[in-house]
C-alpha positions as a LaTeX table, in Angstrom:
\begin{tabular}{lrrr}
\hline
Residue & $x$ (\AA) & $y$ (\AA) & $z$ (\AA) \\
\hline
Met1 & 123.67 & 92.89 & 122.55 \\
Thr2 & 126.43 & 92.49 & 120.10 \\
His3 & 128.63 & 89.09 & 120.31 \\
Glu4 & 131.63 & 91.00 & 121.65 \\
Gly5 & 129.32 & 92.48 & 124.13 \\
Ser6 & 128.09 & 89.53 & 125.30 \\
Leu7 & 131.53 & 87.65 & 125.76 \\
Ser8 & 132.50 & 90.83 & 127.92 \\
Ser9 & 129.60 & 90.29 & 130.09 \\
Asp10 & 130.10 & 86.66 & 130.45 \\
Ser11 & 133.90 & 87.88 & 131.26 \\
Lys12 & 132.86 & 90.16 & 133.93 \\
Asp13 & 130.40 & 87.80 & 135.31 \\
Ala14 & 133.11 & 84.94 & 135.58 \\
Asp15 & 135.55 & 87.35 & 137.15 \\
Arg16 & 133.09 & 88.58 & 139.81 \\
Ser17 & 132.01 & 85.20 & 140.82 \\
Leu18 & 135.76 & 84.36 & 141.22 \\
Lys19 & 136.45 & 87.34 & 143.21 \\
Asn20 & 133.34 & 86.48 & 145.51 \\
Leu21 & 134.26 & 82.79 & 145.53 \\
Arg22 & 130.58 & 81.88 & 144.59 \\
Phe23 & 129.14 & 80.75 & 141.10 \\
Pro24 & 125.75 & 80.58 & 139.91 \\
Met25 & 123.72 & 78.07 & 141.27 \\
Asp26 & 123.91 & 75.39 & 138.80 \\
Leu27 & 127.68 & 75.94 & 138.32 \\
Glu28 & 128.38 & 76.10 & 141.96 \\
Ala29 & 126.75 & 72.70 & 142.21 \\
Arg30 & 129.10 & 71.16 & 139.59 \\
Phe31 & 132.25 & 72.64 & 141.38 \\
Ala32 & 131.38 & 71.17 & 144.47 \\
Lys33 & 130.69 & 67.83 & 142.88 \\
Ala34 & 133.98 & 67.83 & 140.89 \\
Ile35 & 135.96 & 68.48 & 144.12 \\
Arg36 & 134.09 & 66.79 & 146.63 \\
Ala37 & 135.48 & 63.21 & 146.50 \\
Glu38 & 139.02 & 64.64 & 146.42 \\
Arg39 & 138.62 & 66.98 & 149.39 \\
Ile40 & 136.87 & 64.42 & 151.38 \\
Arg41 & 139.80 & 61.92 & 150.63 \\
His42 & 142.37 & 64.63 & 151.80 \\
Phe43 & 140.50 & 65.41 & 154.93 \\
Ile44 & 140.82 & 61.96 & 155.97 \\
Ile45 & 144.43 & 61.51 & 155.31 \\
Ser46 & 145.65 & 65.00 & 156.49 \\
Ala47 & 143.54 & 64.72 & 159.75 \\
Phe48 & 145.26 & 61.44 & 160.58 \\
Val49 & 148.51 & 63.17 & 160.16 \\
Ala50 & 147.48 & 66.30 & 161.94 \\
Leu51 & 146.51 & 63.97 & 164.87 \\
Ile52 & 150.13 & 62.60 & 165.19 \\
Ile53 & 151.46 & 66.02 & 165.09 \\
Tyr54 & 148.87 & 67.25 & 167.75 \\
Asn55 & 150.08 & 64.51 & 170.19 \\
Ile56 & 153.73 & 65.19 & 169.45 \\
Phe57 & 152.96 & 68.48 & 171.20 \\
Thr58 & 152.81 & 66.83 & 174.14 \\
Val59 & 156.49 & 67.52 & 174.20 \\
Ser60 & 155.91 & 71.01 & 174.64 \\
Asp61 & 153.55 & 70.31 & 177.27 \\
Trp62 & 156.16 & 68.45 & 179.17 \\
Phe63 & 158.34 & 71.77 & 179.36 \\
Ile64 & 155.68 & 74.63 & 179.44 \\
Leu65 & 153.14 & 72.96 & 181.65 \\
Pro66 & 154.94 & 70.80 & 183.84 \\
Asp67 & 151.91 & 70.47 & 186.35 \\
Met68 & 150.07 & 69.03 & 183.30 \\
Arg69 & 152.33 & 66.59 & 181.99 \\
Phe70 & 150.56 & 63.50 & 182.88 \\
Ser71 & 147.08 & 64.89 & 182.83 \\
Gly72 & 147.72 & 66.36 & 179.35 \\
Leu73 & 148.91 & 63.23 & 178.00 \\
Ala74 & 145.65 & 61.57 & 179.30 \\
Ile75 & 143.61 & 64.55 & 177.56 \\
Arg76 & 145.49 & 64.13 & 174.43 \\
Leu77 & 146.14 & 60.43 & 174.04 \\
Gly78 & 143.30 & 59.08 & 176.36 \\
Ile79 & 140.36 & 61.21 & 175.20 \\
Ile80 & 141.03 & 63.37 & 172.20 \\
Ser81 & 142.98 & 60.72 & 170.12 \\
Pro82 & 140.54 & 57.83 & 170.81 \\
Ile83 & 137.49 & 60.09 & 169.84 \\
Glu84 & 139.32 & 61.27 & 166.73 \\
Leu85 & 140.54 & 57.96 & 165.60 \\
Gly86 & 137.10 & 56.49 & 166.10 \\
Leu87 & 135.79 & 58.88 & 163.80 \\
Phe88 & 138.40 & 58.53 & 161.03 \\
Cys89 & 137.88 & 54.64 & 161.22 \\
Leu90 & 134.11 & 55.43 & 160.79 \\
Leu91 & 134.56 & 57.68 & 157.90 \\
Tyr92 & 137.03 & 55.20 & 156.27 \\
Cys93 & 134.63 & 52.20 & 156.69 \\
Lys94 & 131.50 & 54.45 & 155.28 \\
Arg95 & 133.64 & 56.30 & 152.68 \\
Glu96 & 131.31 & 55.53 & 149.87 \\
Trp97 & 128.54 & 57.04 & 152.01 \\
Phe98 & 130.74 & 59.90 & 153.01 \\
Leu99 & 131.90 & 60.63 & 149.30 \\
Asn100 & 128.41 & 61.08 & 148.41 \\
Gln101 & 127.71 & 63.71 & 151.02 \\
Pro102 & 127.48 & 67.49 & 150.50 \\
Leu103 & 130.77 & 69.28 & 150.62 \\
Leu104 & 129.27 & 71.54 & 153.46 \\
Lys105 & 128.35 & 68.70 & 155.67 \\
Ala106 & 131.91 & 67.42 & 154.99 \\
Glu107 & 133.06 & 70.56 & 155.94 \\
Gly108 & 131.09 & 70.64 & 159.16 \\
Leu109 & 132.76 & 67.51 & 160.17 \\
Ile110 & 136.09 & 68.87 & 159.77 \\
Ile111 & 135.60 & 72.12 & 161.69 \\
Gly112 & 133.79 & 69.86 & 164.41 \\
Ser113 & 136.69 & 67.24 & 164.49 \\
Gly114 & 139.31 & 70.29 & 164.60 \\
Leu115 & 137.35 & 72.00 & 167.31 \\
Leu116 & 137.62 & 69.07 & 169.49 \\
Ala117 & 141.39 & 69.35 & 169.48 \\
Val118 & 141.10 & 72.89 & 170.02 \\
Gly119 & 138.87 & 72.34 & 173.14 \\
Gly120 & 141.47 & 69.64 & 174.32 \\
Leu121 & 144.33 & 72.14 & 174.15 \\
Ala122 & 142.01 & 75.02 & 175.84 \\
Phe123 & 141.26 & 72.37 & 178.66 \\
Ile124 & 144.75 & 71.50 & 179.21 \\
Ile125 & 145.77 & 75.58 & 179.16 \\
Gly126 & 142.86 & 76.36 & 181.66 \\
Leu127 & 143.70 & 73.48 & 183.99 \\
Ser128 & 147.54 & 74.64 & 184.29 \\
His129 & 149.04 & 76.91 & 186.84 \\
Ser130 & 152.40 & 76.96 & 185.32 \\
Leu131 & 153.94 & 80.54 & 184.98 \\
Leu132 & 154.74 & 79.72 & 181.32 \\
His133 & 151.11 & 78.47 & 180.65 \\
Thr134 & 150.36 & 81.79 & 178.28 \\
Leu135 & 153.20 & 80.52 & 175.72 \\
Ala136 & 150.80 & 77.32 & 175.43 \\
His137 & 148.36 & 79.59 & 173.57 \\
Ala138 & 150.78 & 79.43 & 170.46 \\
Gly139 & 149.45 & 76.21 & 169.91 \\
Phe140 & 146.36 & 77.69 & 168.50 \\
Ala141 & 148.56 & 79.00 & 165.61 \\
Pro142 & 149.28 & 75.76 & 163.97 \\
Met143 & 145.51 & 74.63 & 164.51 \\
Leu144 & 144.62 & 77.89 & 162.26 \\
Val145 & 146.85 & 76.72 & 159.73 \\
Tyr146 & 145.76 & 73.22 & 159.88 \\
Gly147 & 141.92 & 74.40 & 158.91 \\
Asn148 & 142.87 & 77.31 & 156.53 \\
Val149 & 145.63 & 76.01 & 154.67 \\
Val150 & 146.27 & 72.08 & 155.15 \\
Gln151 & 142.75 & 71.18 & 155.03 \\
Lys152 & 142.00 & 73.84 & 152.22 \\
Leu153 & 138.51 & 74.58 & 154.03 \\
Arg154 & 136.39 & 76.72 & 151.62 \\
Phe155 & 136.97 & 80.41 & 152.47 \\
Arg156 & 133.70 & 80.63 & 154.04 \\
Ser157 & 134.23 & 77.73 & 156.29 \\
Ala158 & 137.80 & 79.01 & 157.06 \\
Leu159 & 136.26 & 82.09 & 158.05 \\
Val160 & 133.91 & 80.17 & 160.68 \\
Trp161 & 137.02 & 78.22 & 161.56 \\
Ser162 & 139.09 & 80.74 & 162.36 \\
Ala163 & 136.36 & 82.74 & 164.28 \\
Ala164 & 135.79 & 79.59 & 166.43 \\
Val165 & 139.55 & 79.26 & 167.10 \\
Leu166 & 140.18 & 82.80 & 168.11 \\
Ile167 & 136.89 & 83.29 & 169.99 \\
Ile168 & 138.00 & 80.22 & 172.44 \\
His169 & 141.52 & 81.70 & 172.39 \\
Ser170 & 140.26 & 85.10 & 173.57 \\
Ile171 & 137.81 & 83.80 & 176.34 \\
Leu172 & 140.61 & 81.60 & 177.66 \\
Leu173 & 142.86 & 84.76 & 177.82 \\
Tyr174 & 139.80 & 87.00 & 179.29 \\
Leu175 & 139.38 & 84.30 & 182.07 \\
Asp176 & 142.97 & 83.73 & 182.63 \\
Thr177 & 143.88 & 86.22 & 185.70 \\
Asn178 & 147.29 & 84.38 & 186.07 \\
Ser179 & 148.57 & 85.29 & 182.77 \\
Pro180 & 151.38 & 88.18 & 182.67 \\
Gln181 & 149.65 & 91.34 & 180.89 \\
Ser182 & 152.97 & 91.91 & 178.93 \\
Ala183 & 152.53 & 88.14 & 177.30 \\
Val184 & 148.81 & 88.38 & 176.68 \\
Leu185 & 149.16 & 91.12 & 173.72 \\
Pro186 & 152.05 & 89.51 & 172.08 \\
Ile187 & 150.37 & 86.12 & 171.83 \\
Leu188 & 147.05 & 87.52 & 170.82 \\
Gln189 & 148.80 & 89.48 & 167.94 \\
Leu190 & 150.54 & 86.01 & 167.09 \\
Asn191 & 147.38 & 84.21 & 166.65 \\
Leu192 & 145.38 & 87.03 & 165.01 \\
Ala193 & 148.29 & 87.48 & 162.30 \\
Thr194 & 148.21 & 83.63 & 161.93 \\
Ala195 & 144.64 & 83.50 & 161.21 \\
Phe196 & 145.03 & 86.78 & 158.87 \\
Phe197 & 147.78 & 85.25 & 156.93 \\
Ser198 & 146.41 & 81.88 & 156.62 \\
Leu199 & 143.11 & 82.97 & 155.59 \\
Val200 & 144.66 & 85.23 & 152.77 \\
Ser201 & 146.33 & 81.90 & 151.64 \\
Asn202 & 142.91 & 80.02 & 151.88 \\
Tyr203 & 141.34 & 82.76 & 149.45 \\
Glu204 & 144.22 & 82.34 & 146.91 \\
Ile205 & 143.85 & 78.31 & 147.29 \\
Glu206 & 140.08 & 78.32 & 146.74 \\
Tyr207 & 140.57 & 81.28 & 144.04 \\
Gly208 & 143.06 & 79.17 & 141.99 \\
Glu209 & 140.92 & 76.03 & 142.60 \\
Arg210 & 137.86 & 77.55 & 140.89 \\
Lys211 & 139.74 & 79.18 & 138.37 \\
Arg212 & 141.29 & 75.87 & 137.08 \\
Phe213 & 137.62 & 74.47 & 137.31 \\
Leu214 & 136.17 & 77.20 & 135.07 \\
Met215 & 139.02 & 76.68 & 132.53 \\
Asn216 & 138.41 & 72.93 & 132.39 \\
Glu217 & 134.86 & 73.76 & 131.96 \\
Ser218 & 135.43 & 76.09 & 129.29 \\
Glu219 & 137.90 & 73.57 & 127.64 \\
Lys220 & 135.12 & 70.84 & 127.75 \\
Lys221 & 132.67 & 73.12 & 126.09 \\
Leu222 & 135.37 & 73.99 & 123.62 \\
Ile223 & 135.99 & 70.18 & 122.86 \\
Asp224 & 132.54 & 69.28 & 122.78 \\
Ala225 & 131.63 & 72.26 & 120.10 \\
Leu226 & 134.65 & 71.29 & 118.25 \\
Asn227 & 133.59 & 67.45 & 118.19 \\
Gln228 & 129.91 & 68.43 & 117.14 \\
Ser229 & 131.23 & 70.76 & 114.56 \\
Asn230 & 133.24 & 68.02 & 113.29 \\
Ile231 & 130.51 & 65.58 & 113.30 \\
Glu232 & 128.24 & 68.08 & 111.44 \\
Leu233 & 131.05 & 68.65 & 108.85 \\
Asp234 & 131.61 & 65.06 & 108.51 \\
Ala235 & 127.70 & 64.88 & 107.79 \\
Leu236 & 127.74 & 67.40 & 105.53 \\
Ser237 & 130.99 & 65.84 & 103.52 \\
Lys238 & 128.53 & 62.56 & 103.26 \\
Cys239 & 125.35 & 64.48 & 102.16 \\
Asp240 & 123.91 & 65.73 & 99.07 \\
Ala241 & 123.04 & 69.58 & 99.49 \\
Leu242 & 120.02 & 69.25 & 97.05 \\
Thr243 & 118.31 & 66.26 & 98.12 \\
Gly244 & 119.59 & 65.36 & 101.56 \\
Cys245 & 120.72 & 61.91 & 100.46 \\
Ala246 & 124.12 & 60.21 & 100.85 \\
Asn247 & 126.70 & 61.21 & 98.42 \\
Arg248 & 129.31 & 58.88 & 96.58 \\
Arg249 & 131.86 & 59.36 & 99.65 \\
His250 & 129.25 & 57.87 & 101.77 \\
Ala251 & 128.50 & 55.15 & 99.42 \\
Leu252 & 132.15 & 53.82 & 99.44 \\
Glu253 & 132.23 & 53.99 & 103.20 \\
Tyr254 & 128.84 & 52.19 & 103.53 \\
Leu255 & 130.03 & 49.46 & 101.24 \\
Asn256 & 133.24 & 48.97 & 103.09 \\
Gln257 & 131.10 & 48.72 & 106.39 \\
His258 & 129.56 & 45.57 & 105.03 \\
Ser259 & 132.58 & 44.11 & 103.41 \\
Thr260 & 133.92 & 42.36 & 106.77 \\
Lys261 & 130.87 & 40.22 & 107.23 \\
Pro262 & 131.25 & 36.47 & 106.07 \\
Asn263 & 129.31 & 35.53 & 102.65 \\
Ala264 & 128.29 & 39.06 & 102.69 \\
Ser265 & 125.86 & 40.46 & 99.68 \\
Met266 & 125.27 & 43.87 & 98.31 \\
Ser267 & 122.38 & 44.81 & 95.92 \\
Val268 & 122.26 & 47.95 & 94.18 \\
Ile269 & 119.27 & 49.73 & 92.24 \\
Leu270 & 120.15 & 52.54 & 89.88 \\
Leu271 & 117.45 & 54.75 & 89.11 \\
Asp272 & 116.83 & 57.55 & 86.53 \\
Val273 & 114.27 & 59.95 & 86.23 \\
Asp274 & 112.45 & 59.41 & 82.90 \\
Tyr275 & 113.10 & 62.39 & 80.06 \\
Phe276 & 114.52 & 64.61 & 83.03 \\
Lys277 & 116.11 & 66.89 & 80.45 \\
Ala278 & 112.80 & 67.55 & 78.86 \\
Tyr279 & 111.12 & 68.32 & 82.13 \\
Asn280 & 113.74 & 70.95 & 83.31 \\
Asp281 & 113.31 & 72.39 & 79.59 \\
His282 & 109.70 & 72.81 & 79.93 \\
Tyr283 & 109.32 & 73.66 & 83.77 \\
Gly284 & 112.49 & 75.16 & 84.61 \\
His285 & 115.55 & 74.12 & 86.79 \\
Pro286 & 114.07 & 75.44 & 90.05 \\
Val287 & 110.67 & 73.07 & 89.52 \\
Gly288 & 113.23 & 70.37 & 88.49 \\
Asp289 & 115.15 & 70.51 & 91.83 \\
Thr290 & 111.73 & 70.49 & 93.52 \\
Cys291 & 110.96 & 67.36 & 91.59 \\
Leu292 & 114.19 & 65.61 & 92.51 \\
Arg293 & 113.84 & 66.49 & 96.29 \\
Lys294 & 110.01 & 64.71 & 95.88 \\
Val295 & 111.95 & 61.89 & 94.29 \\
Ala296 & 114.32 & 61.53 & 97.18 \\
Ala297 & 111.94 & 61.60 & 99.56 \\
Ala298 & 109.93 & 59.15 & 98.15 \\
Leu299 & 112.97 & 56.78 & 97.94 \\
Lys300 & 113.51 & 57.31 & 101.62 \\
Lys301 & 110.04 & 56.44 & 102.40 \\
Val302 & 110.70 & 53.12 & 100.96 \\
Ile303 & 114.35 & 52.68 & 102.28 \\
Asp304 & 115.02 & 53.46 & 105.77 \\
Leu305 & 118.37 & 53.92 & 107.47 \\
Asp306 & 118.31 & 50.41 & 108.80 \\
Ser307 & 117.49 & 48.35 & 105.68 \\
Gly308 & 119.73 & 50.40 & 102.88 \\
Leu309 & 120.99 & 53.84 & 101.82 \\
Val310 & 119.86 & 56.04 & 99.20 \\
Val311 & 122.73 & 57.90 & 97.31 \\
Arg312 & 122.34 & 60.99 & 94.82 \\
Trp313 & 124.59 & 59.41 & 91.99 \\
Gly314 & 124.62 & 62.46 & 89.82 \\
Gly315 & 122.01 & 64.79 & 87.92 \\
Glu316 & 118.62 & 63.00 & 88.08 \\
Glu317 & 120.27 & 59.63 & 89.06 \\
Phe318 & 119.96 & 57.83 & 92.44 \\
Leu319 & 121.55 & 54.65 & 93.68 \\
Val320 & 120.13 & 52.43 & 96.28 \\
Met321 & 122.22 & 50.20 & 98.15 \\
Leu322 & 120.77 & 47.00 & 99.71 \\
Pro323 & 123.07 & 44.69 & 101.78 \\
Glu324 & 122.12 & 41.20 & 102.47 \\
Leu325 & 119.00 & 41.01 & 100.27 \\
Ser326 & 118.53 & 38.55 & 97.34 \\
Leu327 & 117.77 & 39.46 & 94.11 \\
His328 & 113.97 & 38.57 & 94.26 \\
Gln329 & 113.82 & 40.91 & 97.62 \\
Thr330 & 115.66 & 43.90 & 95.70 \\
Gln331 & 113.19 & 43.56 & 92.85 \\
Ile332 & 110.15 & 43.91 & 95.32 \\
Ile333 & 111.53 & 46.97 & 96.87 \\
Ala334 & 112.43 & 48.37 & 93.36 \\
Glu335 & 108.76 & 48.00 & 92.52 \\
Asn336 & 107.70 & 49.43 & 95.57 \\
Ile337 & 110.03 & 52.75 & 94.63 \\
Arg338 & 108.45 & 53.00 & 91.07 \\
Ser339 & 104.90 & 52.60 & 92.20 \\
Gly340 & 105.62 & 55.13 & 94.97 \\
Ile341 & 107.09 & 57.56 & 92.65 \\
Gln342 & 104.29 & 57.04 & 90.14 \\
Thr343 & 101.59 & 57.69 & 92.88 \\
Leu344 & 103.15 & 61.03 & 93.29 \\
Ala345 & 101.57 & 61.93 & 90.03 \\
Ile346 & 104.04 & 64.79 & 89.63 \\
Pro347 & 103.01 & 66.22 & 86.09 \\
His348 & 105.43 & 65.92 & 83.11 \\
Ala349 & 104.40 & 67.22 & 79.92 \\
Gly350 & 107.47 & 66.27 & 78.18 \\
Ser351 & 107.59 & 62.62 & 79.08 \\
Gln352 & 107.21 & 60.26 & 76.03 \\
Cys353 & 106.11 & 57.25 & 78.46 \\
Ala354 & 103.39 & 58.84 & 80.60 \\
His355 & 102.03 & 62.17 & 81.52 \\
Ile356 & 103.74 & 62.15 & 84.99 \\
Ile357 & 107.09 & 61.53 & 86.72 \\
Thr358 & 108.16 & 58.07 & 86.15 \\
Val359 & 111.79 & 56.17 & 86.85 \\
Ser360 & 113.60 & 53.45 & 85.18 \\
Met361 & 115.66 & 51.11 & 87.20 \\
Gly362 & 118.49 & 48.87 & 86.82 \\
Ile363 & 119.48 & 46.15 & 89.38 \\
Ala364 & 122.93 & 44.57 & 90.06 \\
Cys365 & 123.60 & 42.09 & 92.74 \\
Val366 & 126.81 & 40.60 & 93.92 \\
Asn367 & 127.64 & 37.83 & 96.35 \\
Val368 & 131.31 & 37.98 & 97.38 \\
Glu369 & 133.10 & 37.48 & 101.08 \\
Ser370 & 134.49 & 41.00 & 100.80 \\
Phe371 & 134.01 & 44.34 & 98.71 \\
Pro372 & 137.09 & 45.90 & 97.40 \\
Ala373 & 136.73 & 49.71 & 96.70 \\
Thr374 & 136.47 & 48.82 & 92.90 \\
Tyr375 & 133.31 & 46.54 & 93.66 \\
Leu376 & 131.02 & 49.80 & 93.99 \\
Asp377 & 132.37 & 50.78 & 90.41 \\
Arg378 & 131.60 & 47.38 & 89.10 \\
Leu379 & 128.06 & 47.16 & 90.54 \\
Gln380 & 127.42 & 50.77 & 89.30 \\
Glu381 & 128.33 & 49.80 & 85.61 \\
Gln382 & 126.45 & 46.69 & 85.88 \\
Ala383 & 123.35 & 48.57 & 86.99 \\
Asp384 & 123.49 & 51.10 & 84.51 \\
Lys385 & 123.76 & 48.48 & 81.85 \\
Glu386 & 120.46 & 47.08 & 83.25 \\
Leu387 & 119.08 & 50.63 & 83.25 \\
Tyr388 & 119.84 & 51.40 & 79.50 \\
Arg389 & 118.12 & 47.93 & 79.06 \\
Ala390 & 114.82 & 49.41 & 81.19 \\
Lys391 & 115.06 & 52.27 & 79.18 \\
Ala392 & 115.07 & 50.51 & 75.94 \\
Ser393 & 112.22 & 48.85 & 76.94 \\
Gly394 & 109.92 & 51.67 & 77.25 \\
Arg395 & 111.11 & 53.15 & 80.43 \\
Asn396 & 108.73 & 53.06 & 83.74 \\
Cys397 & 110.06 & 49.52 & 84.31 \\
Ile398 & 113.06 & 47.37 & 86.00 \\
Ser399 & 115.95 & 45.34 & 84.50 \\
Pro400 & 117.61 & 42.96 & 87.00 \\
Tyr401 & 120.94 & 41.33 & 86.86 \\
Val402 & 123.17 & 38.96 & 88.96 \\
Met403 & 127.00 & 39.14 & 89.01 \\
Ser404 & 129.19 & 36.46 & 89.40 \\
\hline
\end{tabular}
């Protein structure tokens, strides 16, 4: 499958999962986790407000159900409200526990809490003998809106909520033999229409929520990919392509990193492969490149990232940077490097000091409280002078110097 075909397939899958309001399992779990805390906080606040509005409907009971004025008041304020308030207080006190519960369990509590209020209303209507008691069925409409729009139950939970409310409403109408038949159908149509339109709104709410989540996920992936690309590009910009060693830019940054320490010191070893031009002329440049990679590997074997930095300085020259080491310690490391490369025993027919690859080294060491950018050049220049002395002394050796 081509890249464009893969993108098209992913787009179709995402569009299908959005329309079905159901992501693949791992994405669905992340979505539920992302919205859970906010949903639960919203539930507690909006349920408390809804309870106040629920009790305000006592005013309607007073006019529509005059025979249930005090009984309705007792049911709403004396039974339903204390239970609901007790639940809200318990959830508030245990909010840390509640916030960690699966979203399905939280929505189950929302539905259970709402059905308690629905049952209270149904009980009040069922006990009333008022001629207008059929109008009280209109009270189920705001309850449908509460669950589907205010509480923003997930669509499948909203379907369960709407079905439960409509079933209670329908059973109550069916059992009520005193309701005027002319009023039953309109009130039933009112609640069915309310359920339908609030479910449409609920679907759109969840669809939009899921779409925003997908966009955020895509944005996070894009940002992560860009950050990773920047990291890789930054690493490449500091790296020598042939040997994998640091380059001069990295060397300057490394020096600056160690310039802030009080009484800091920096030692450098400038290393040159002996008679490398003759090696290239005799064996060819591809073999010469392989030789340089082997030399670089030997250097890295002695110098790890915690103790120093190996830099490809140019051509067959390498610079080893060693912070916080004395001249004596640097000389020991330099000797380990020299003997380690000699141990590789890479044949060199063009060498005038040995029949294998060897290196000459110059050392410079400086003790200052800060390292201006010019100190790298000064260190290299002095190390280069010492390298020249090492070459003049027969090569395959080390020449140290301490800068003041």
